[in-house]
CSV table of C-alpha atoms in Angstrom, one decimal:
chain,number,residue,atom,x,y,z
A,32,UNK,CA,-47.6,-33.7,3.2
A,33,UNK,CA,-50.2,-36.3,1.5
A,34,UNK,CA,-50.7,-39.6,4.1
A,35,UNK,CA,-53.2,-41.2,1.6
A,36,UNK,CA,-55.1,-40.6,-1.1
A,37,UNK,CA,-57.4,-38.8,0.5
A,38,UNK,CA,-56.5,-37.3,3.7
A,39,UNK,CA,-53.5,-35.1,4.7
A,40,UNK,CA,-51.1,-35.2,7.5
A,41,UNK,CA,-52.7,-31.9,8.8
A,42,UNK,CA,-56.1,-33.5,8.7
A,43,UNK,CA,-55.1,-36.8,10.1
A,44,UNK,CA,-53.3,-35.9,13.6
A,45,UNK,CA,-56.3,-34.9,14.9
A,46,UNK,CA,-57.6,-38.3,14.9
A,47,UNK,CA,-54.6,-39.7,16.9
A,48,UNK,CA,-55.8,-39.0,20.2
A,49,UNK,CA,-59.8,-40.5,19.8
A,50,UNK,CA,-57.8,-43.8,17.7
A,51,UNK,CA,-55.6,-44.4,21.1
A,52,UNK,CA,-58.6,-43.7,23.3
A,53,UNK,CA,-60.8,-46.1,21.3
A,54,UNK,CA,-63.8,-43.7,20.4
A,55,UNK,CA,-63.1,-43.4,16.7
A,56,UNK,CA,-65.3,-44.2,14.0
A,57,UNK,CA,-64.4,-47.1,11.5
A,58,UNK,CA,-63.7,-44.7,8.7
A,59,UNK,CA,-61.5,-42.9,10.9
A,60,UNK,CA,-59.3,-46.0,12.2
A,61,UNK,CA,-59.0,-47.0,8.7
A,62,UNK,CA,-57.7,-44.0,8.0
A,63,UNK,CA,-55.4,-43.9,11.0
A,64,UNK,CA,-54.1,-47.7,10.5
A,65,UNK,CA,-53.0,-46.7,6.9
A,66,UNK,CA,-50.9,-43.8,7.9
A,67,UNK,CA,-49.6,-45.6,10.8
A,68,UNK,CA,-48.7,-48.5,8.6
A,69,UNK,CA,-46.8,-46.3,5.9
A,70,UNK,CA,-44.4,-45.5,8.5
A,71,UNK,CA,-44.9,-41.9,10.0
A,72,UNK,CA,-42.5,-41.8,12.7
A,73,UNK,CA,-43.7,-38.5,14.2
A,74,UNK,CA,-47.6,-40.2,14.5
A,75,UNK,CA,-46.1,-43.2,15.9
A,76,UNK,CA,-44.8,-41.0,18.8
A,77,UNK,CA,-47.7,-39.5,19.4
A,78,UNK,CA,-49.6,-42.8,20.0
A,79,UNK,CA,-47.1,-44.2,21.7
A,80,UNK,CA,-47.2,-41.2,24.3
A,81,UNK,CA,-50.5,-41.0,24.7
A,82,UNK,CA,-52.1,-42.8,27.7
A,83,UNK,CA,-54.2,-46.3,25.5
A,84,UNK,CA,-58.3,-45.9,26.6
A,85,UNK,CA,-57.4,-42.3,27.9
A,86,UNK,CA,-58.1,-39.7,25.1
A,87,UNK,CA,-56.6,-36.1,25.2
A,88,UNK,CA,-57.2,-33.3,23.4
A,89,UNK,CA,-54.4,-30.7,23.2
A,90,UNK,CA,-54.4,-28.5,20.4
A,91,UNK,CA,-53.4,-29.8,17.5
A,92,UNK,CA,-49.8,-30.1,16.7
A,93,UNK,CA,-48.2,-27.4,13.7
A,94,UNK,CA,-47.7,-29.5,10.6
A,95,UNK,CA,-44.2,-31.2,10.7
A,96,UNK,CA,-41.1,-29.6,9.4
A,97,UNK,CA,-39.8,-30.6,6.2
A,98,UNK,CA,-37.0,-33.2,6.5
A,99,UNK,CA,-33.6,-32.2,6.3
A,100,UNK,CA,-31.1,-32.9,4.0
A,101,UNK,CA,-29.0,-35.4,6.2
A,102,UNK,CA,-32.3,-37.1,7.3
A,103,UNK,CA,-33.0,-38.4,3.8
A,104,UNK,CA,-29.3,-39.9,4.0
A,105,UNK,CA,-30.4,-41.5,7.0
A,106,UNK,CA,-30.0,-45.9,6.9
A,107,UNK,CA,-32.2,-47.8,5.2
A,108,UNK,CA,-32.8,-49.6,8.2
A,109,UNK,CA,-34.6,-46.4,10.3
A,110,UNK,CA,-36.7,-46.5,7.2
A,111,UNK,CA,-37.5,-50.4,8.0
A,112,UNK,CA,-37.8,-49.8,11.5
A,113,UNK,CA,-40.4,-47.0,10.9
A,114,UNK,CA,-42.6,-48.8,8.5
A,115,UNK,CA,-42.5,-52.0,11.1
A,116,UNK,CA,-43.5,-50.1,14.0
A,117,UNK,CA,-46.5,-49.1,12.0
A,118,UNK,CA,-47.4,-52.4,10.9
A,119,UNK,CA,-47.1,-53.7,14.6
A,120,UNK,CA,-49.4,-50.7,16.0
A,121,UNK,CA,-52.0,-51.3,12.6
A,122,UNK,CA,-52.6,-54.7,13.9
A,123,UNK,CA,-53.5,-53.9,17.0
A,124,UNK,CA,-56.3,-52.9,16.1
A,125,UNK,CA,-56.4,-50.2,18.8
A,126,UNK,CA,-60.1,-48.7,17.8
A,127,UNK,CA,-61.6,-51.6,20.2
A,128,UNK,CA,-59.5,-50.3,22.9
A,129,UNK,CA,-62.1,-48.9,25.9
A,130,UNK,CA,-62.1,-48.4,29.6
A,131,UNK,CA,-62.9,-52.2,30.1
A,132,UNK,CA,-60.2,-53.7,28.4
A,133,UNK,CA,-57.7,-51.0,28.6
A,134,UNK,CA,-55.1,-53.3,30.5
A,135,UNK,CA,-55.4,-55.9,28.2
A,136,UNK,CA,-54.7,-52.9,25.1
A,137,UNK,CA,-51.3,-51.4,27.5
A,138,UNK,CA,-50.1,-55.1,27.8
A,139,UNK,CA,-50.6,-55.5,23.7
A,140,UNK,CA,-49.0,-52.1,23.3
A,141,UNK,CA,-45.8,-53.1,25.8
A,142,UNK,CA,-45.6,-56.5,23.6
A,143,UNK,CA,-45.5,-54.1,20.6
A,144,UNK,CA,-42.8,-51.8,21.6
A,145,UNK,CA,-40.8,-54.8,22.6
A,146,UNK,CA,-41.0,-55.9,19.2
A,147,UNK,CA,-40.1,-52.8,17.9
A,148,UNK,CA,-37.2,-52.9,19.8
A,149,UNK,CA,-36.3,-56.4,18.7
A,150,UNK,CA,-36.7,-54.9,14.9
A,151,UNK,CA,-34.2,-51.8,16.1
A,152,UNK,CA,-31.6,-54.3,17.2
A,153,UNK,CA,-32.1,-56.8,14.4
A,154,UNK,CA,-31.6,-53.3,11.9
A,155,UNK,CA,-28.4,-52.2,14.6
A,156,UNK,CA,-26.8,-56.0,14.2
A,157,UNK,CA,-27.0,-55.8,10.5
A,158,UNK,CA,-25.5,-52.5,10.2
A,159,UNK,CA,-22.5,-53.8,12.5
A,160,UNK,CA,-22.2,-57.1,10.1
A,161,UNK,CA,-21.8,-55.0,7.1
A,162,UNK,CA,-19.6,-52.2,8.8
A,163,UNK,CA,-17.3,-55.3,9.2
A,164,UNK,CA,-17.8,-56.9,5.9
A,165,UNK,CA,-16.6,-53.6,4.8
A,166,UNK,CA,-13.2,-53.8,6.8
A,167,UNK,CA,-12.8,-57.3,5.5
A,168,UNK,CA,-13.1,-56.5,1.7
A,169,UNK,CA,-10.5,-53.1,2.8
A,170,UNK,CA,-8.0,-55.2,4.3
A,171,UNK,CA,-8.0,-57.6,1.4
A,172,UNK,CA,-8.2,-54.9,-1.4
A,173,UNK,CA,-4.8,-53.2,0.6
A,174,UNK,CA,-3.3,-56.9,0.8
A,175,UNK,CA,-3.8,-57.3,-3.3
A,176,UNK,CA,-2.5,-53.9,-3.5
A,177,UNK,CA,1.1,-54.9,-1.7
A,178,UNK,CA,1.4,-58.2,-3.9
A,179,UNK,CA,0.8,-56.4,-6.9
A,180,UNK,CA,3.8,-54.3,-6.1
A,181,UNK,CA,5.8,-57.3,-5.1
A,182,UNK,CA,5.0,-58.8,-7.6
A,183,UNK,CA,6.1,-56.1,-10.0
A,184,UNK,CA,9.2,-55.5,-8.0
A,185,UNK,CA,9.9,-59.2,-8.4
A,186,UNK,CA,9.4,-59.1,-12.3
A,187,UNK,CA,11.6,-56.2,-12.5
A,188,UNK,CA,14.7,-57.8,-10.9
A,189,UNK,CA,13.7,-60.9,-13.2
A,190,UNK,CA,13.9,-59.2,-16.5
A,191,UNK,CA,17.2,-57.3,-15.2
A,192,UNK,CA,19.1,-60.5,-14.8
A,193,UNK,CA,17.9,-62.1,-18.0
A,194,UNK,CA,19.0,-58.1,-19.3
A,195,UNK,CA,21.9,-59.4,-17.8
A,196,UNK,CA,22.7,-62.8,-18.5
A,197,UNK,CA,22.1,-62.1,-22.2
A,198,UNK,CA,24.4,-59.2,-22.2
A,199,UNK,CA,27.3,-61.5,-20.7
A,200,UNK,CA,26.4,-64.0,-23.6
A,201,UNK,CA,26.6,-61.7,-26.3
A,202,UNK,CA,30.1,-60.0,-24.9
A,203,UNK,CA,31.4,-63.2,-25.0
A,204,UNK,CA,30.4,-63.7,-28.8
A,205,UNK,CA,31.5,-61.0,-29.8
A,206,UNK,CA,35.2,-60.8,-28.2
A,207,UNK,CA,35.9,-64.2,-30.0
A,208,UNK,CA,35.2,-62.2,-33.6
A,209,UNK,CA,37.6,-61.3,-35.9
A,210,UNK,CA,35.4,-58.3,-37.5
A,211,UNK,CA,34.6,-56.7,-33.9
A,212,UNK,CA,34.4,-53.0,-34.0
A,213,UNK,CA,33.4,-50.4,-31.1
A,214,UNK,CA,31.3,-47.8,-32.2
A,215,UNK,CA,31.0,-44.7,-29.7
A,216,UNK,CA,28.0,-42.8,-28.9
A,217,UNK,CA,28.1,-39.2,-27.2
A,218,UNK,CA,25.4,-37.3,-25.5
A,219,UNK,CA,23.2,-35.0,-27.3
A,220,UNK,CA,22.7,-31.9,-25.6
A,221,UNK,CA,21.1,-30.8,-23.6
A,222,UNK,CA,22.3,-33.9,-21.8
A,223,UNK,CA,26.5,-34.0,-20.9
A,224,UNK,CA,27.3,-36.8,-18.6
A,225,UNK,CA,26.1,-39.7,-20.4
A,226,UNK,CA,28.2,-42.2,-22.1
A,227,UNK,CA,27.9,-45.0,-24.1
A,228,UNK,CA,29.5,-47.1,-26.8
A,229,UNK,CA,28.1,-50.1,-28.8
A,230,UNK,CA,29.9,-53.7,-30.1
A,231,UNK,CA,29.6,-54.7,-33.1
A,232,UNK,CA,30.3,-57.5,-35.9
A,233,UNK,CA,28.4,-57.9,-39.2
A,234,UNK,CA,28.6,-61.4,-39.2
A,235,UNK,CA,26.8,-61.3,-36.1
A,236,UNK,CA,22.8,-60.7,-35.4
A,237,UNK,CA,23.1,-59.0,-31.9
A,238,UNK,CA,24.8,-56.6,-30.9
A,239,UNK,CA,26.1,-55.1,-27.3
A,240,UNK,CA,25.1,-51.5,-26.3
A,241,UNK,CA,27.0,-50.2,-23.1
A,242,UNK,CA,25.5,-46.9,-21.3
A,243,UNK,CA,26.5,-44.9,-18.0
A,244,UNK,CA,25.6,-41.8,-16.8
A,245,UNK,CA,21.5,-42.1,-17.5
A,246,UNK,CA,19.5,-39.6,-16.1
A,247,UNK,CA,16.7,-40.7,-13.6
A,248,UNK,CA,13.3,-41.5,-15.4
A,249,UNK,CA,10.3,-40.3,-14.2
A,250,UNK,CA,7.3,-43.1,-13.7
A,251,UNK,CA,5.8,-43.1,-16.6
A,252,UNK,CA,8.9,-42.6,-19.4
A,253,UNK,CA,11.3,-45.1,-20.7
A,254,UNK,CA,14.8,-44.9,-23.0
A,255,UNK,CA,14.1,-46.6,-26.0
A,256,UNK,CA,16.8,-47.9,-29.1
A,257,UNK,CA,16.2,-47.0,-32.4
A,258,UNK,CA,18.9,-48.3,-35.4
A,259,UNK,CA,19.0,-46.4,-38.8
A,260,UNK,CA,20.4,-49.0,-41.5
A,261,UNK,CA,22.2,-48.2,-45.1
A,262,UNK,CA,18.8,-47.9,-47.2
A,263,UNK,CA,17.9,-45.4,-44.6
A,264,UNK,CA,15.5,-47.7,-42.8
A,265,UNK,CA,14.8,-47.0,-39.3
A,266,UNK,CA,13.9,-49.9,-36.7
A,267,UNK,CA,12.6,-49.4,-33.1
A,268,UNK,CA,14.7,-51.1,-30.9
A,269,UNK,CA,14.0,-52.8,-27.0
A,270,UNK,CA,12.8,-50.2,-24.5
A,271,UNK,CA,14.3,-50.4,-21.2
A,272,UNK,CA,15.1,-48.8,-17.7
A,273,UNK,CA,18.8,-48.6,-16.4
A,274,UNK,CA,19.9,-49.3,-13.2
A,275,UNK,CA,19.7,-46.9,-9.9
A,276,UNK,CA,23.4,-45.7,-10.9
A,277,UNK,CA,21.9,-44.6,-14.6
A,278,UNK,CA,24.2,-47.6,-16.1
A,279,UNK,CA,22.8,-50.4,-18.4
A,280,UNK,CA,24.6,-53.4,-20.7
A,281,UNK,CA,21.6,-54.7,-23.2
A,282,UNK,CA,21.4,-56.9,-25.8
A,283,UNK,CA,19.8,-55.9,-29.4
A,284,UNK,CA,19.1,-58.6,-31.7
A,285,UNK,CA,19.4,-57.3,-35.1
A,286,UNK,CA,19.1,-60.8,-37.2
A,287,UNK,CA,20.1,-60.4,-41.1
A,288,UNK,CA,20.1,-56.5,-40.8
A,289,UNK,CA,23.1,-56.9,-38.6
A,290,UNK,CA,25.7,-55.8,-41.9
A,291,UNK,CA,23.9,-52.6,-42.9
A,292,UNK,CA,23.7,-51.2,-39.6
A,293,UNK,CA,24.9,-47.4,-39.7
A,294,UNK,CA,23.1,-45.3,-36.5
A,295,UNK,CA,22.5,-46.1,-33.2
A,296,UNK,CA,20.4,-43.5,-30.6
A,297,UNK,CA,18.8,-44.0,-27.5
A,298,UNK,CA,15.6,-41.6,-26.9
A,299,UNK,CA,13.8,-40.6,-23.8
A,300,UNK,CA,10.5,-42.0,-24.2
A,301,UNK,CA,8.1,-40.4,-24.5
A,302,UNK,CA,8.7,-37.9,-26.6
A,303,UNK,CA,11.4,-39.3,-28.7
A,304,UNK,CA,14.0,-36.6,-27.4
A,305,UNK,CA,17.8,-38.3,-28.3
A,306,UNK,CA,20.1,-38.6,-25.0
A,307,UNK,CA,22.9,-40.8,-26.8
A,308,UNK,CA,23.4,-41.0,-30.7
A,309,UNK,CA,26.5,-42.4,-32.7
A,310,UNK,CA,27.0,-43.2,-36.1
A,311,UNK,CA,29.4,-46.0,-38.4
A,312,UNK,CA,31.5,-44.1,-40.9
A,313,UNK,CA,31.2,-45.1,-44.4
């Protein structure tokens, strides 16, 4: 492991113990202050534990163990702690440090760790405030969540009654016509139970198609209308979703086409697989 340009971590911790005692030379503080000041955590331990104006000479320490895995996931703010801690200990200039002033250097070295502790809780209290920034924003993202399905639920129900209230309309249209006919559609296996019949008059532009029996659609599908005319024209008709009893009384505007219209069928979308189908005779 490379502490500068030109010293290792091997070469460098035995310097630790002459930097705390004060009997270092200048090269060798400068070198010690630089490390320090990158943020070694192990090195700042082993200053910190060492008695200031004291020195000791145990042998040295193995080099350190390569950093695992979950350490390099560790907070940002450990990483800002250590490189703080260094800063604080790099200004202390601790190669003056001797017998004679060696009370003076413990006092600076108490003030130090208490402002490494001040950074530690700073680092602590901003992890807490963004721990609960991230509740906030989780709470609020659930909370869109919900009134995006109310909201859906509520347009649903909307588009049922107007489904609804234009099918009344239309019924009542086309019971006052003179040309009204009924025109039946039957299932189309492999579906059995599904009925449906559609009113019609050609001097009308909507018509009224009545269906019971629907199976349940899955999420994603829809039934859809599609109208075959006289010159053999097909036209893609409304999409819609029946009711939870599989019934459904819909409109279908047919404008000027109205008079040529010859097939009816309602597919299971997607897929375009028929469920109801009926045709005029000629």
């Amino acid at each position: 492991m490379v502490c500068s340009a030109d010293v290792t971590h091997e070469e460098l911790r035995p310097l630790l113990a002459g930097y705390a005692a004060g009997t270092l030379d200048e090269a060798g503080c400068e070198a010690v202050r630089v490390h320090l000041a990158g943020g070694c955590v192990a090195c700042l331990r082993d200053v910190f534990d060492r008695p200031v104006g004291l020195p000791r000479t145990p042998p040295g320490p193995p080099a350190p163990a390569p950093r695992p895995a979950s350490a390099a996931r560790q907070p940002r703010g450990l990483g800002v702690l250590a490189v703080g801690l260094g800063l604080v200990l790099a200004a202390l200039g601790v190669r003056t440090i001797g017998e004679h002033d060696a009370a003076a250097a413990r006092r600076e070295l108490e003030a130090a760790r208490a402002e490494a502790l001040d950074l530690a809780q700073a680092v602590r209290a901003t992890a807490e405030a963004d721990a609960e920034r991230r509740r906030q924003l989780e709470a609020t993202e659930a909370r869109a969540a919900w009134l995006a399905r109310m909201l859906g639920a509520r347009q649903r129900e909307i588009d049922r009654l107007r489904t609804a209230a234009d099918a009344r309309g239309t019924l009542a249209e086309l019971l006052g016509a003179p040309g009204l006919e009924v025109l039946r559609l039957a299932a189309v296996a492999p579906f059995r139970d599904v009925r449906g019949h559609l009113l019609w008059d050609p001097a009308h532009d909507t018509v009224l198609l009545y269906a019971s029996g629907l199976p349940p659609l899955p999420a994603a599908s829809t039934y859809q209308v599609r109208l075959g005319f006289d010159d053999g024209r097909e036209q893609a008709g409304p999409s819609f979703r029946p009711d939870g009893r599989g019934a459904l009384a819909l409109s279908v505007g047919l404008g000027r086409a109205a008079e040529q219209l010859r097939a009816v069928r309602v597919l299971l979308e997607p897929g375009a697989e028929p469920v109801l189908a009926g045709t005029r005779p000629r």
